[in-house]
JSON list of C-alpha atoms and ligand atoms in Angstrom, two decimals:
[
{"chain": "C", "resi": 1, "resn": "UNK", "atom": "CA", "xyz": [-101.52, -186.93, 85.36]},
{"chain": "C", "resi": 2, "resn": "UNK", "atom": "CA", "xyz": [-104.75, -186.52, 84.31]},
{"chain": "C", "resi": 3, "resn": "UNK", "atom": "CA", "xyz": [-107.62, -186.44, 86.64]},
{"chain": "C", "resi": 4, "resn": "UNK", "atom": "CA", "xyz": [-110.92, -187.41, 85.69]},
{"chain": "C", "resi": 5, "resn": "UNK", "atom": "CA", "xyz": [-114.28, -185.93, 87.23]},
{"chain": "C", "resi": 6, "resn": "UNK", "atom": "CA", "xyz": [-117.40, -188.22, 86.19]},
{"chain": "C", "resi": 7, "resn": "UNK", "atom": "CA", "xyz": [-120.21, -186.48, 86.07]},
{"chain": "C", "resi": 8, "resn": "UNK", "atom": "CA", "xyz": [-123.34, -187.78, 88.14]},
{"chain": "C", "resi": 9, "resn": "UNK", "atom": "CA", "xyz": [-126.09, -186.07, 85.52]},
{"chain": "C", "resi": 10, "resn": "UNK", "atom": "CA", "xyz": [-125.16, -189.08, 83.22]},
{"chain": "C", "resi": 11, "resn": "UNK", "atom": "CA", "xyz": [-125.84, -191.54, 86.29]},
{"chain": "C", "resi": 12, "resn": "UNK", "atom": "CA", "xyz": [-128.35, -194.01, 87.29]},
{"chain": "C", "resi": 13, "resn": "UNK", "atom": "CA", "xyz": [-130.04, -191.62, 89.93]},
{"chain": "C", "resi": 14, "resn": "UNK", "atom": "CA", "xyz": [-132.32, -194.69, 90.73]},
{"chain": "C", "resi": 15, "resn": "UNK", "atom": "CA", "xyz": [-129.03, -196.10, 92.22]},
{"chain": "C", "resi": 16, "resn": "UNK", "atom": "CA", "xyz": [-126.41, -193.21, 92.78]},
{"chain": "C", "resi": 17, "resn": "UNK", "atom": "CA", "xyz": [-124.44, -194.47, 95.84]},
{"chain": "C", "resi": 18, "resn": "UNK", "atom": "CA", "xyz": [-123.64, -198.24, 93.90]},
{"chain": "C", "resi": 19, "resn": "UNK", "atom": "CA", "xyz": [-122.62, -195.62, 90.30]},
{"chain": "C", "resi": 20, "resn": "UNK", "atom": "CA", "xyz": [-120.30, -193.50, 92.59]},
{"chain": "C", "resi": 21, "resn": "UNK", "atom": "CA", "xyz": [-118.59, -196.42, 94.29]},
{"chain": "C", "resi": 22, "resn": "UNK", "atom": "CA", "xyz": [-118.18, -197.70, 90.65]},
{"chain": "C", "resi": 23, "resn": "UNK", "atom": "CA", "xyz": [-116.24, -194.89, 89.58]},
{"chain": "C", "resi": 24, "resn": "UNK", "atom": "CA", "xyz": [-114.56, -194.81, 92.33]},
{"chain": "C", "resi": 25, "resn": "UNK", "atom": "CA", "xyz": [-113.42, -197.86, 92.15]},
{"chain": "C", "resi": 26, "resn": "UNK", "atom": "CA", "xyz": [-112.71, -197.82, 88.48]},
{"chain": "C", "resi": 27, "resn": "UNK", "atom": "CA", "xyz": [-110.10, -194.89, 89.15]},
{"chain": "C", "resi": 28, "resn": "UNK", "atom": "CA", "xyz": [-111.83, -191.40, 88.92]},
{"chain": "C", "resi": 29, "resn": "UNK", "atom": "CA", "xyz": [-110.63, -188.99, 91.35]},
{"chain": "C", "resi": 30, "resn": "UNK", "atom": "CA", "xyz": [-112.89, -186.50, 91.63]},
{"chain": "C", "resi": 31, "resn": "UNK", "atom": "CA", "xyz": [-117.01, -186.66, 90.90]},
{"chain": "C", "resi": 32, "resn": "UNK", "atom": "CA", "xyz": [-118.51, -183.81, 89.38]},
{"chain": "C", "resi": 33, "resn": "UNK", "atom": "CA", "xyz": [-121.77, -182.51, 90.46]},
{"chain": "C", "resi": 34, "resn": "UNK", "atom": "CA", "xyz": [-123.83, -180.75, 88.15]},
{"chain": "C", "resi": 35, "resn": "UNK", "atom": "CA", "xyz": [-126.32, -178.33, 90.10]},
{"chain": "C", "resi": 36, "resn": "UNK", "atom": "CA", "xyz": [-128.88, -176.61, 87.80]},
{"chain": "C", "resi": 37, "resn": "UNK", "atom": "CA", "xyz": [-131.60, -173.98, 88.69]},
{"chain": "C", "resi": 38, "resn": "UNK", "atom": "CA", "xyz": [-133.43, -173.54, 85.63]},
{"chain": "C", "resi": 39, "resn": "UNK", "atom": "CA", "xyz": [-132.59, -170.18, 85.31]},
{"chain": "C", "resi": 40, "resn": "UNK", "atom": "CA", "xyz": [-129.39, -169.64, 84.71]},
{"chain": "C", "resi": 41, "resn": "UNK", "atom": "CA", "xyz": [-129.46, -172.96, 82.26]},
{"chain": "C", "resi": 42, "resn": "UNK", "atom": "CA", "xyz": [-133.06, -174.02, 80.92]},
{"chain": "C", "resi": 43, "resn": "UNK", "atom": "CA", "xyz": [-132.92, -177.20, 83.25]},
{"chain": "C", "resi": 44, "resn": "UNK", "atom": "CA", "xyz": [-133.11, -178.64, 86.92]},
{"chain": "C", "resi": 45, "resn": "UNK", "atom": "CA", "xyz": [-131.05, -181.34, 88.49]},
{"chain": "C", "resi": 46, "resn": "UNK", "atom": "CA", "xyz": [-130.25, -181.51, 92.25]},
{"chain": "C", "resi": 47, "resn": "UNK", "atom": "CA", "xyz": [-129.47, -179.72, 95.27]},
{"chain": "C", "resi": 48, "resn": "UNK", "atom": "CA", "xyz": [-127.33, -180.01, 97.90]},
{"chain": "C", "resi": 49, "resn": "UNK", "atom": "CA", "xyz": [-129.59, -182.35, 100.15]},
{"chain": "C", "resi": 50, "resn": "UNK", "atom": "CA", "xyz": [-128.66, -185.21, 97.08]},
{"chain": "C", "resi": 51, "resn": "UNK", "atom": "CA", "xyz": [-125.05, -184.77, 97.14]},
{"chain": "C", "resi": 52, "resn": "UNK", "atom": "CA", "xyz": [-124.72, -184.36, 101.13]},
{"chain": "C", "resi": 53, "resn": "UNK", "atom": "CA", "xyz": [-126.63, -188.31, 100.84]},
{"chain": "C", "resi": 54, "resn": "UNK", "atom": "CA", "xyz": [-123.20, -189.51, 99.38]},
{"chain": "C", "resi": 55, "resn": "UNK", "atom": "CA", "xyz": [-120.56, -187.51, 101.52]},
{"chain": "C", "resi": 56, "resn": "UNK", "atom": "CA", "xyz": [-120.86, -190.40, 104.23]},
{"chain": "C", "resi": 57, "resn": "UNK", "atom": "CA", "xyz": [-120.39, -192.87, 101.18]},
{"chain": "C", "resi": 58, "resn": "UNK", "atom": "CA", "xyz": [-116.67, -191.73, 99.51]},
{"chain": "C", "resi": 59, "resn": "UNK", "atom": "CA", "xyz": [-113.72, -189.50, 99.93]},
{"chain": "C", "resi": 60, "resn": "UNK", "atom": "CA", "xyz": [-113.51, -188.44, 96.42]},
{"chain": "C", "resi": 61, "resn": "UNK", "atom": "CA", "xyz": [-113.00, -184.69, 95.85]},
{"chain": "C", "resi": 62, "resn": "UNK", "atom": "CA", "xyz": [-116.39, -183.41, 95.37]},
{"chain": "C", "resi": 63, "resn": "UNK", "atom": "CA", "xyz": [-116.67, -180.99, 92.70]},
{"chain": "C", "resi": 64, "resn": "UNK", "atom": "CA", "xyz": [-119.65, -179.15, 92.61]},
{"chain": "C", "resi": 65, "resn": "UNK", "atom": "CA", "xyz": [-120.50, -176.99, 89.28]},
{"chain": "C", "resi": 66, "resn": "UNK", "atom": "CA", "xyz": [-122.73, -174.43, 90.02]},
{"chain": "C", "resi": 67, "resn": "UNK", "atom": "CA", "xyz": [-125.19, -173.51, 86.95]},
{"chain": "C", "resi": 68, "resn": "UNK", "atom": "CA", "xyz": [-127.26, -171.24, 89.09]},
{"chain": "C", "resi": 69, "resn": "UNK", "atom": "CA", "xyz": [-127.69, -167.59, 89.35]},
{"chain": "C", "resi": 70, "resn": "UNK", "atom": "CA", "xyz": [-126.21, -165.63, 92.11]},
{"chain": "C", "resi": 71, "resn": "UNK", "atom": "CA", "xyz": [-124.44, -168.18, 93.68]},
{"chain": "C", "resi": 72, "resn": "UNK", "atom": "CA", "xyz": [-123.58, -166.88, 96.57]},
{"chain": "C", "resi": 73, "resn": "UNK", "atom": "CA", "xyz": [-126.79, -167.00, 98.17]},
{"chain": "C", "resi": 74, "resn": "UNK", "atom": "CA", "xyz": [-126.32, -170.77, 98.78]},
{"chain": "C", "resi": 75, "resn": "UNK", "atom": "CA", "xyz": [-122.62, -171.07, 99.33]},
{"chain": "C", "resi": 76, "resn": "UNK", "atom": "CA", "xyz": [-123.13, -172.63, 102.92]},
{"chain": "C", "resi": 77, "resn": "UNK", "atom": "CA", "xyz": [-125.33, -174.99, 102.14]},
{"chain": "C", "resi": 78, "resn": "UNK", "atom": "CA", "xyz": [-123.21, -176.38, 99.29]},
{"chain": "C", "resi": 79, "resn": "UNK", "atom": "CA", "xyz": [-120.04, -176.36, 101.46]},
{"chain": "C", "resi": 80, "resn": "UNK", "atom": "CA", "xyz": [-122.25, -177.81, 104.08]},
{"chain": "C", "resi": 81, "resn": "UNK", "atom": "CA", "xyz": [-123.04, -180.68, 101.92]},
{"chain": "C", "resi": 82, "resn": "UNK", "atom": "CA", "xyz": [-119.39, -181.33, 101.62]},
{"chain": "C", "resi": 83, "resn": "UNK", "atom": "CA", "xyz": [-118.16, -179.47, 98.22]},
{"chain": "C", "resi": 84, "resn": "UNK", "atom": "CA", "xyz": [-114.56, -180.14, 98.26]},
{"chain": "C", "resi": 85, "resn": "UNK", "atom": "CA", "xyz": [-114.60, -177.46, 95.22]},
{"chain": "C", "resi": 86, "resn": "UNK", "atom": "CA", "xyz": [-117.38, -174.87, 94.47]},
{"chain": "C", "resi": 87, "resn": "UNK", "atom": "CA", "xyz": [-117.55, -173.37, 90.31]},
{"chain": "C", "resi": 88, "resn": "UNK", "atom": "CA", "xyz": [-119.47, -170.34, 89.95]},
{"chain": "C", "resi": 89, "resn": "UNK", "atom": "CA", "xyz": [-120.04, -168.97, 86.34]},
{"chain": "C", "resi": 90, "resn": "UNK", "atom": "CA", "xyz": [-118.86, -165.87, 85.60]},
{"chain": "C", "resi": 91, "resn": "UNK", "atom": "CA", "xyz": [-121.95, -164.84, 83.37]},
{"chain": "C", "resi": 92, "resn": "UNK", "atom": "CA", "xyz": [-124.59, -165.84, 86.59]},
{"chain": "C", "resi": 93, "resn": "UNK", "atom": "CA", "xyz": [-122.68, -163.51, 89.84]},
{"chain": "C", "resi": 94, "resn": "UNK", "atom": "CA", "xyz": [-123.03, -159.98, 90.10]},
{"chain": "C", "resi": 95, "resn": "UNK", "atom": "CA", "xyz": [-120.02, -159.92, 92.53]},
{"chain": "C", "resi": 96, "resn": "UNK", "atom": "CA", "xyz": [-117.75, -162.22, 90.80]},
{"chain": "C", "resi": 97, "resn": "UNK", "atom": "CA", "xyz": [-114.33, -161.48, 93.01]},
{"chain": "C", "resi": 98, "resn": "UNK", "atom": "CA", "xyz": [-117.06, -161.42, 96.48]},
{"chain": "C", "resi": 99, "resn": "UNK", "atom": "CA", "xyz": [-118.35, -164.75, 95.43]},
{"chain": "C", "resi": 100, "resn": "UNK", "atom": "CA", "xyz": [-114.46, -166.21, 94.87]},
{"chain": "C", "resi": 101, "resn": "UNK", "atom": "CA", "xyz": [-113.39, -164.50, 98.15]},
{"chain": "C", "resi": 102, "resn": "UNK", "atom": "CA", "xyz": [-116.64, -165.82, 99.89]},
{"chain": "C", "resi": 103, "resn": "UNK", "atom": "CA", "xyz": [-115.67, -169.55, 99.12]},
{"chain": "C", "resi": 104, "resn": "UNK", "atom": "CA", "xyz": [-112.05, -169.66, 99.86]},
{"chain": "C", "resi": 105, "resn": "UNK", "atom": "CA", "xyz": [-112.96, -168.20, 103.00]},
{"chain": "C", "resi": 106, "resn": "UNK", "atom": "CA", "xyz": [-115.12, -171.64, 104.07]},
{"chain": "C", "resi": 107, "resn": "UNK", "atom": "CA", "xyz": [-111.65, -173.08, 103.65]},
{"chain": "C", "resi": 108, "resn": "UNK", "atom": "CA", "xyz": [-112.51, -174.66, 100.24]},
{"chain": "C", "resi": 109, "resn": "UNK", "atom": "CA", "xyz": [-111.44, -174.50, 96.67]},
{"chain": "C", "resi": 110, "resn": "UNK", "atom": "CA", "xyz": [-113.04, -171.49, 94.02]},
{"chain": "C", "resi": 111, "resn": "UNK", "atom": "CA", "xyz": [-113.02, -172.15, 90.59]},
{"chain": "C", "resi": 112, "resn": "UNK", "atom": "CA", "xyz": [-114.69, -170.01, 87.93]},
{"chain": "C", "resi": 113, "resn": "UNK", "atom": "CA", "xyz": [-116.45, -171.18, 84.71]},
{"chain": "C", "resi": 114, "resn": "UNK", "atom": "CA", "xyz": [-116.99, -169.08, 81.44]},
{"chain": "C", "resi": 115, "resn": "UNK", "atom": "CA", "xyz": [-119.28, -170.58, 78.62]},
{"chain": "C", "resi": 116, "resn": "UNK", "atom": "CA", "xyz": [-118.44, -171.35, 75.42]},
{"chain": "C", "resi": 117, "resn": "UNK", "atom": "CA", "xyz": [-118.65, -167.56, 73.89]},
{"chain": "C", "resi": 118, "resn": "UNK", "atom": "CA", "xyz": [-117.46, -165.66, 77.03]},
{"chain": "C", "resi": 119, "resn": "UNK", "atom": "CA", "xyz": [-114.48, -164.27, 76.21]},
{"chain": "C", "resi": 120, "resn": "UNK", "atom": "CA", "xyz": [-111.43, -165.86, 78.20]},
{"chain": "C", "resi": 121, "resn": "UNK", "atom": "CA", "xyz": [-110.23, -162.48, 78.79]},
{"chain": "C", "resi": 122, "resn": "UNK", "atom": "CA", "xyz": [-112.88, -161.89, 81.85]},
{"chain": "C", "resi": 123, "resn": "UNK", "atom": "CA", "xyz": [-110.46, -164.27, 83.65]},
{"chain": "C", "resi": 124, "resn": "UNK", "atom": "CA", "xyz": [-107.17, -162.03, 83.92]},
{"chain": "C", "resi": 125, "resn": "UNK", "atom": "CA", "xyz": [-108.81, -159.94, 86.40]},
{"chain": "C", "resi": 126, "resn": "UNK", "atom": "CA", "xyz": [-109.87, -163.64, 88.94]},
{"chain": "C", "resi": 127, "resn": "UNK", "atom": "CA", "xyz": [-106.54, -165.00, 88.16]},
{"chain": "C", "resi": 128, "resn": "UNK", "atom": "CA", "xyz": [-105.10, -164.48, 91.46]},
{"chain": "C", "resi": 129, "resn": "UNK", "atom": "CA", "xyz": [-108.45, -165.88, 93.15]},
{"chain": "C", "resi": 130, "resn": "UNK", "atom": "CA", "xyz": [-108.59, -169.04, 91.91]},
{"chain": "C", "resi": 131, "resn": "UNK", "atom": "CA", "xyz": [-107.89, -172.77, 92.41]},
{"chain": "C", "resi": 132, "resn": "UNK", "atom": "CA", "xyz": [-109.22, -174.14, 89.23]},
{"chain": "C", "resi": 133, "resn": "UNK", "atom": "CA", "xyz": [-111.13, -172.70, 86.36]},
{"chain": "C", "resi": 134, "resn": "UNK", "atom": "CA", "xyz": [-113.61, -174.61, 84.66]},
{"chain": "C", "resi": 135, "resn": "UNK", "atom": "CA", "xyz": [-114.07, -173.93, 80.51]},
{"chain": "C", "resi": 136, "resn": "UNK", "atom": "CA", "xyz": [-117.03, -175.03, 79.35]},
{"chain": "C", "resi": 137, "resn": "UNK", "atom": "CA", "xyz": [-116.47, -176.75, 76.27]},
{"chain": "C", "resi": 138, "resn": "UNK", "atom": "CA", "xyz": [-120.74, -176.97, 75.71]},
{"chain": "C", "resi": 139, "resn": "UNK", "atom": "CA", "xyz": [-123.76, -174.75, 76.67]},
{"chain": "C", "resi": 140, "resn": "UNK", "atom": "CA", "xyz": [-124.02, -175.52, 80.00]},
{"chain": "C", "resi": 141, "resn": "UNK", "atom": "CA", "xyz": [-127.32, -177.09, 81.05]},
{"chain": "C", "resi": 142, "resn": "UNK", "atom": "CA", "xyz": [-127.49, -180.70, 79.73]},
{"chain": "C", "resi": 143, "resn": "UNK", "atom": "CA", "xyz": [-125.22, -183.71, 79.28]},
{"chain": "C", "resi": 144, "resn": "UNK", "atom": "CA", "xyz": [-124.62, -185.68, 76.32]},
{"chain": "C", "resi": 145, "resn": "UNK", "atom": "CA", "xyz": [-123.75, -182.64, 73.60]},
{"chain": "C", "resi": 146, "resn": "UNK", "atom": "CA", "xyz": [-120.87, -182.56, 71.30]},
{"chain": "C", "resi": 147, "resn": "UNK", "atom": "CA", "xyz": [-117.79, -180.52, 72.08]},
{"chain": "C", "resi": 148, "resn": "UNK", "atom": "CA", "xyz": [-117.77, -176.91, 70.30]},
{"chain": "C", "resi": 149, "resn": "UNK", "atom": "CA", "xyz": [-114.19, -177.20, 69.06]},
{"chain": "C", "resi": 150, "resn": "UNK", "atom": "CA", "xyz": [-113.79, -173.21, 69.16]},
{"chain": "C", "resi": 151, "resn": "UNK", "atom": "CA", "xyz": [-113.60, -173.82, 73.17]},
{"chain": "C", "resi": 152, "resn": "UNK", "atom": "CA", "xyz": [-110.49, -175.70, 72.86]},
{"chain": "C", "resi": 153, "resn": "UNK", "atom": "CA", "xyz": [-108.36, -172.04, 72.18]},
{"chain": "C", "resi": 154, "resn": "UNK", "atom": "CA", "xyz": [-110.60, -171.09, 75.61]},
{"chain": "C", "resi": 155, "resn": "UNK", "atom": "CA", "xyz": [-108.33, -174.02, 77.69]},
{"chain": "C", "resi": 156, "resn": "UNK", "atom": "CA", "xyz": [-105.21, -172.76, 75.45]},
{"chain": "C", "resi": 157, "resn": "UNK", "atom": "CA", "xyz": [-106.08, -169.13, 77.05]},
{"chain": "C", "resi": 158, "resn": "UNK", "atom": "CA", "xyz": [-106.21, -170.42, 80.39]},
{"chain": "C", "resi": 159, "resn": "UNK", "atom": "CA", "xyz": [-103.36, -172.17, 80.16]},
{"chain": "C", "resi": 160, "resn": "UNK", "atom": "CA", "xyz": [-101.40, -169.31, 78.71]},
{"chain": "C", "resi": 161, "resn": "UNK", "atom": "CA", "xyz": [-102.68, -167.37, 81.63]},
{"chain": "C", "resi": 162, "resn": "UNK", "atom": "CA", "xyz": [-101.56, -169.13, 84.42]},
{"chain": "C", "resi": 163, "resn": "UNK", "atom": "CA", "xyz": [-97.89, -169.27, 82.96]},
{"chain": "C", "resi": 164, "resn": "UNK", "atom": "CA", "xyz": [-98.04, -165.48, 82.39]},
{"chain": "C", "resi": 165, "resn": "UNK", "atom": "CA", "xyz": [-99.10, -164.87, 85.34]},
{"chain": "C", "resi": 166, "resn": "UNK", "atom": "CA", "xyz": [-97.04, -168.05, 87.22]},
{"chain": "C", "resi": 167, "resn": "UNK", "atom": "CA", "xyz": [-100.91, -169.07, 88.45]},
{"chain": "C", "resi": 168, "resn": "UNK", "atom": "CA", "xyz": [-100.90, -172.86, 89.99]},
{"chain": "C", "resi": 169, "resn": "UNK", "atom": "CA", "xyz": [-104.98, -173.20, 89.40]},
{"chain": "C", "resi": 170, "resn": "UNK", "atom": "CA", "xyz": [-106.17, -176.32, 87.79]},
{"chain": "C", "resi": 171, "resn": "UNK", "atom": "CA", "xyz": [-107.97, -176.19, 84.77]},
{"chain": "C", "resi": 172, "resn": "UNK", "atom": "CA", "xyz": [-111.26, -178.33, 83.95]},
{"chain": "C", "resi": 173, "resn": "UNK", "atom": "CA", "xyz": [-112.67, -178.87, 80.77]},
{"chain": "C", "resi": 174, "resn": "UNK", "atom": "CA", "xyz": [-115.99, -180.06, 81.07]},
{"chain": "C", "resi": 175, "resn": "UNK", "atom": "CA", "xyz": [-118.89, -180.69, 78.28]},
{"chain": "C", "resi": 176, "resn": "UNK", "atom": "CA", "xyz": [-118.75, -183.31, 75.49]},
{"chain": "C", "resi": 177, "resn": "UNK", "atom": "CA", "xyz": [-115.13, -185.00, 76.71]},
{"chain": "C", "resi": 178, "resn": "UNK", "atom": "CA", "xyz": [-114.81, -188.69, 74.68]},
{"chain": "C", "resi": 179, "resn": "UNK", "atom": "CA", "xyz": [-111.63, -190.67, 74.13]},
{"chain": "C", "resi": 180, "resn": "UNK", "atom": "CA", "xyz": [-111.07, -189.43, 70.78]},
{"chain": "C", "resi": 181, "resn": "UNK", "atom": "CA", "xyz": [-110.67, -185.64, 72.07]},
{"chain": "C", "resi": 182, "resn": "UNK", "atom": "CA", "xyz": [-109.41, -186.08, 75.38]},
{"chain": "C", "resi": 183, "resn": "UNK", "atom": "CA", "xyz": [-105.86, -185.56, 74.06]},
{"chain": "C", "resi": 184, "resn": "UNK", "atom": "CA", "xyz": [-106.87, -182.36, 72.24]},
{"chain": "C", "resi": 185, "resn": "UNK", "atom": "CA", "xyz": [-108.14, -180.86, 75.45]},
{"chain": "C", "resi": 186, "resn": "UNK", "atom": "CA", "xyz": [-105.14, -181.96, 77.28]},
{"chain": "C", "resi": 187, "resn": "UNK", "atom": "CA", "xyz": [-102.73, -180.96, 75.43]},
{"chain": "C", "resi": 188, "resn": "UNK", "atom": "CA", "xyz": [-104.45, -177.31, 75.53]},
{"chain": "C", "resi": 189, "resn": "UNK", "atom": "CA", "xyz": [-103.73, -177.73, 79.08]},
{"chain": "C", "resi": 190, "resn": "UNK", "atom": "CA", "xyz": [-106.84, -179.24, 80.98]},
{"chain": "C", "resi": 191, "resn": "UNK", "atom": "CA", "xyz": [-106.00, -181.12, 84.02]},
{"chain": "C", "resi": 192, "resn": "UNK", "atom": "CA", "xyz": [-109.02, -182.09, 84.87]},
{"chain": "C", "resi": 193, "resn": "UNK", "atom": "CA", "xyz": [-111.68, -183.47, 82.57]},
{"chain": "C", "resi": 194, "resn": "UNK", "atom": "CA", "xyz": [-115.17, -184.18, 83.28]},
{"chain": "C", "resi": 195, "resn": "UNK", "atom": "CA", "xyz": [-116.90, -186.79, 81.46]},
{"chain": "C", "resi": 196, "resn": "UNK", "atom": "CA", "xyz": [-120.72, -187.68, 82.32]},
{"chain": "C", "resi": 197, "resn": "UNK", "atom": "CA", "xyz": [-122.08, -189.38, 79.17]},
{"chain": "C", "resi": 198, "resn": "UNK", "atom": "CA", "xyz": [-118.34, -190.99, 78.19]},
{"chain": "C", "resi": 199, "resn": "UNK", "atom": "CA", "xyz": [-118.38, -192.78, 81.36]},
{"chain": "C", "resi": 200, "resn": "UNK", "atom": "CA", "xyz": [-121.66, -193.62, 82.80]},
{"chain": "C", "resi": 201, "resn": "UNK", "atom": "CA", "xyz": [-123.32, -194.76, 79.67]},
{"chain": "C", "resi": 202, "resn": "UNK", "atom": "CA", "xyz": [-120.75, -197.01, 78.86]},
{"chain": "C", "resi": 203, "resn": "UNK", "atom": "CA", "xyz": [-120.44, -200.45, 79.78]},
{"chain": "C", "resi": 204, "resn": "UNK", "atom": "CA", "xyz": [-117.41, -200.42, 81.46]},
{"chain": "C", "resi": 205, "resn": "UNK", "atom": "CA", "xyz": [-116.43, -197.50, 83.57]},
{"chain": "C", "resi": 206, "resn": "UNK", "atom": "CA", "xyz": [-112.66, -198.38, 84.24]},
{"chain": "C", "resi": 207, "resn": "UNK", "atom": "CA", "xyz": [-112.46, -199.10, 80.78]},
{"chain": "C", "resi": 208, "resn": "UNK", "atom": "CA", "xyz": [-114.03, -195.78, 79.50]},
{"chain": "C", "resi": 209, "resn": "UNK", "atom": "CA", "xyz": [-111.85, -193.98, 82.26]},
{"chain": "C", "resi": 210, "resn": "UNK", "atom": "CA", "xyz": [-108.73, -195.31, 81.09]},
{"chain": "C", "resi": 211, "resn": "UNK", "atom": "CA", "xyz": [-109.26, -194.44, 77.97]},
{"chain": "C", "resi": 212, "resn": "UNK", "atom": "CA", "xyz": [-110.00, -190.57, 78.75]},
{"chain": "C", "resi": 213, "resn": "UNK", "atom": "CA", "xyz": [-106.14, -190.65, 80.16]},
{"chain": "Z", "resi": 1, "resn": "LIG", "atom": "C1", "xyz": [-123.32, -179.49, 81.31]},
{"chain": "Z", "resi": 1, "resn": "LIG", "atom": "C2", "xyz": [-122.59, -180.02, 82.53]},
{"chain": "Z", "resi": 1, "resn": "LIG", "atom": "C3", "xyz": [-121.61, -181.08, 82.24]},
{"chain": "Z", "resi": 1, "resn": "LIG", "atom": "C4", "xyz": [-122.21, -182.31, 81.65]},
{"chain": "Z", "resi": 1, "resn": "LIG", "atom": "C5", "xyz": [-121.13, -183.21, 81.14]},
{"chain": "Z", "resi": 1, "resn": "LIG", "atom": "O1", "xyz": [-124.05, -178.38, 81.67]},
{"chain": "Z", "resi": 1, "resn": "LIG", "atom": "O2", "xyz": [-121.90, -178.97, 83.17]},
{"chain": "Z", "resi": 1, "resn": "LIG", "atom": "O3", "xyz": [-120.87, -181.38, 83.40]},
{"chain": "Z", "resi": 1, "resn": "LIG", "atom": "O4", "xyz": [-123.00, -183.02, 82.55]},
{"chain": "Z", "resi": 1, "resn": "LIG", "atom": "O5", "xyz": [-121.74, -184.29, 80.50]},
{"chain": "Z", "resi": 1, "resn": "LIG", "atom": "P1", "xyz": [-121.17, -184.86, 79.13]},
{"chain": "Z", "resi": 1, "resn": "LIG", "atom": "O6", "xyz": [-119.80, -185.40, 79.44]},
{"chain": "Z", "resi": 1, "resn": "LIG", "atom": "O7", "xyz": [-122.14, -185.93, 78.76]},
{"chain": "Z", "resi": 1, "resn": "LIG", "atom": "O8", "xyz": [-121.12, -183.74, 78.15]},
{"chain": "Z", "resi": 2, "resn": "LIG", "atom": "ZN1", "xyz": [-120.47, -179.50, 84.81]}
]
């Protein structure tokens, strides 16, 4: 099935613990955390000292997306904070495979992102490395954008990858996800979709997740 990863850039931050239990409770499995250093994307969000605030609250797979350069310089404190899964974008490490290597070795789940016009090809050689990869299916660096529909044969590349290659990561699609394409990205083979405006700016969240499935 399906698992859905709400993303907490589209939340009330005025009130984040009560919108987490809310997804939670509406069904969403995982929450996606959207860290942002304003270099790698043109915009800031929050560190790990915000997400570690909500580790005591749930025991939802955190899934922390890391939109910052060189990644590896803050690995502990991220897994520290209680990342359940750490993304790092291909386009922002130097040491790609080091940065993989140094997260599975905290005992936790490495995924790798590309952007939209990174060719899906980079990820044969990380294949073996990773637990999930994460296509973007916007520019990384703010929620609310409309899916670039080229991305779609991105997730189709993935997923042909990990049969060739008899791979069991997860693929995420994340960027733009709404009802009416959530079956598109599926079927291109994303298991896991993140949705941040789809779910927390609509009225009801079990409603809006239900739909995504
Ligand atoms: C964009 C982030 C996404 C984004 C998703 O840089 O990585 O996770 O918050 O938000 P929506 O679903 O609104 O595109
Ligand atoms: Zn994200």
């Amino acid at each position: 099935m399906t698992v859905i990863s709400p993303s907490i850039l589209s939340a009330n931050f005025s009130r984040l613990g009560e919108e987490v239990a809310a997804v939670k409770s509406a069904g969403a499995e995982y929450l996606h955390i959207d860290v942002m250093d304003g270099a790698f994307v043109p915009n800031i969000s929050f560190g790990a000292p915000v997400y570690r605030c909500l580790r005591g609250l749930c025991d939802m797979v955190f899934d922390v997306h890391l939109m910052i350069n060189e990644p590896i310089r803050y690995i502990d404190d991220f897994v520290a904070a209680g990342a359940n899964i750490i993304t790092v974008h291909y386009e922002a490490a130097s040491n790609v495979r080091g940065t993989l290597e140094y997260i599975k070795s905290k005992g936790i789940s490495a995924s790798l992102a590309i952007k939209p016009k990174t060719s899906p090809l980079v990820l044969d050689e990380f294949a073996d490395l990773c637990d999930m990869i994460l296509i973007m299916t916007v520019e990384p660096g703010f929620g609310g954008q409309k899916l670039i529909p080229e991305t779609v044969d991105n997730i189709k590349y993935a997923s042909s990858l990990r049969e060739r290659t008899k791979s069991k990561f997860l693929i995420e699609a994340d960027g733009g996800i709404t009802p009416e394409n959530a079956k598109v990205v599926s079927a291109a083979g994303a298991d896991v979709l993140v949705a941040g405006s789809s779910v927390f700016k609509a009225k009801d969240y079990k409603a809006a997740i239900d739909a995504l499935r």
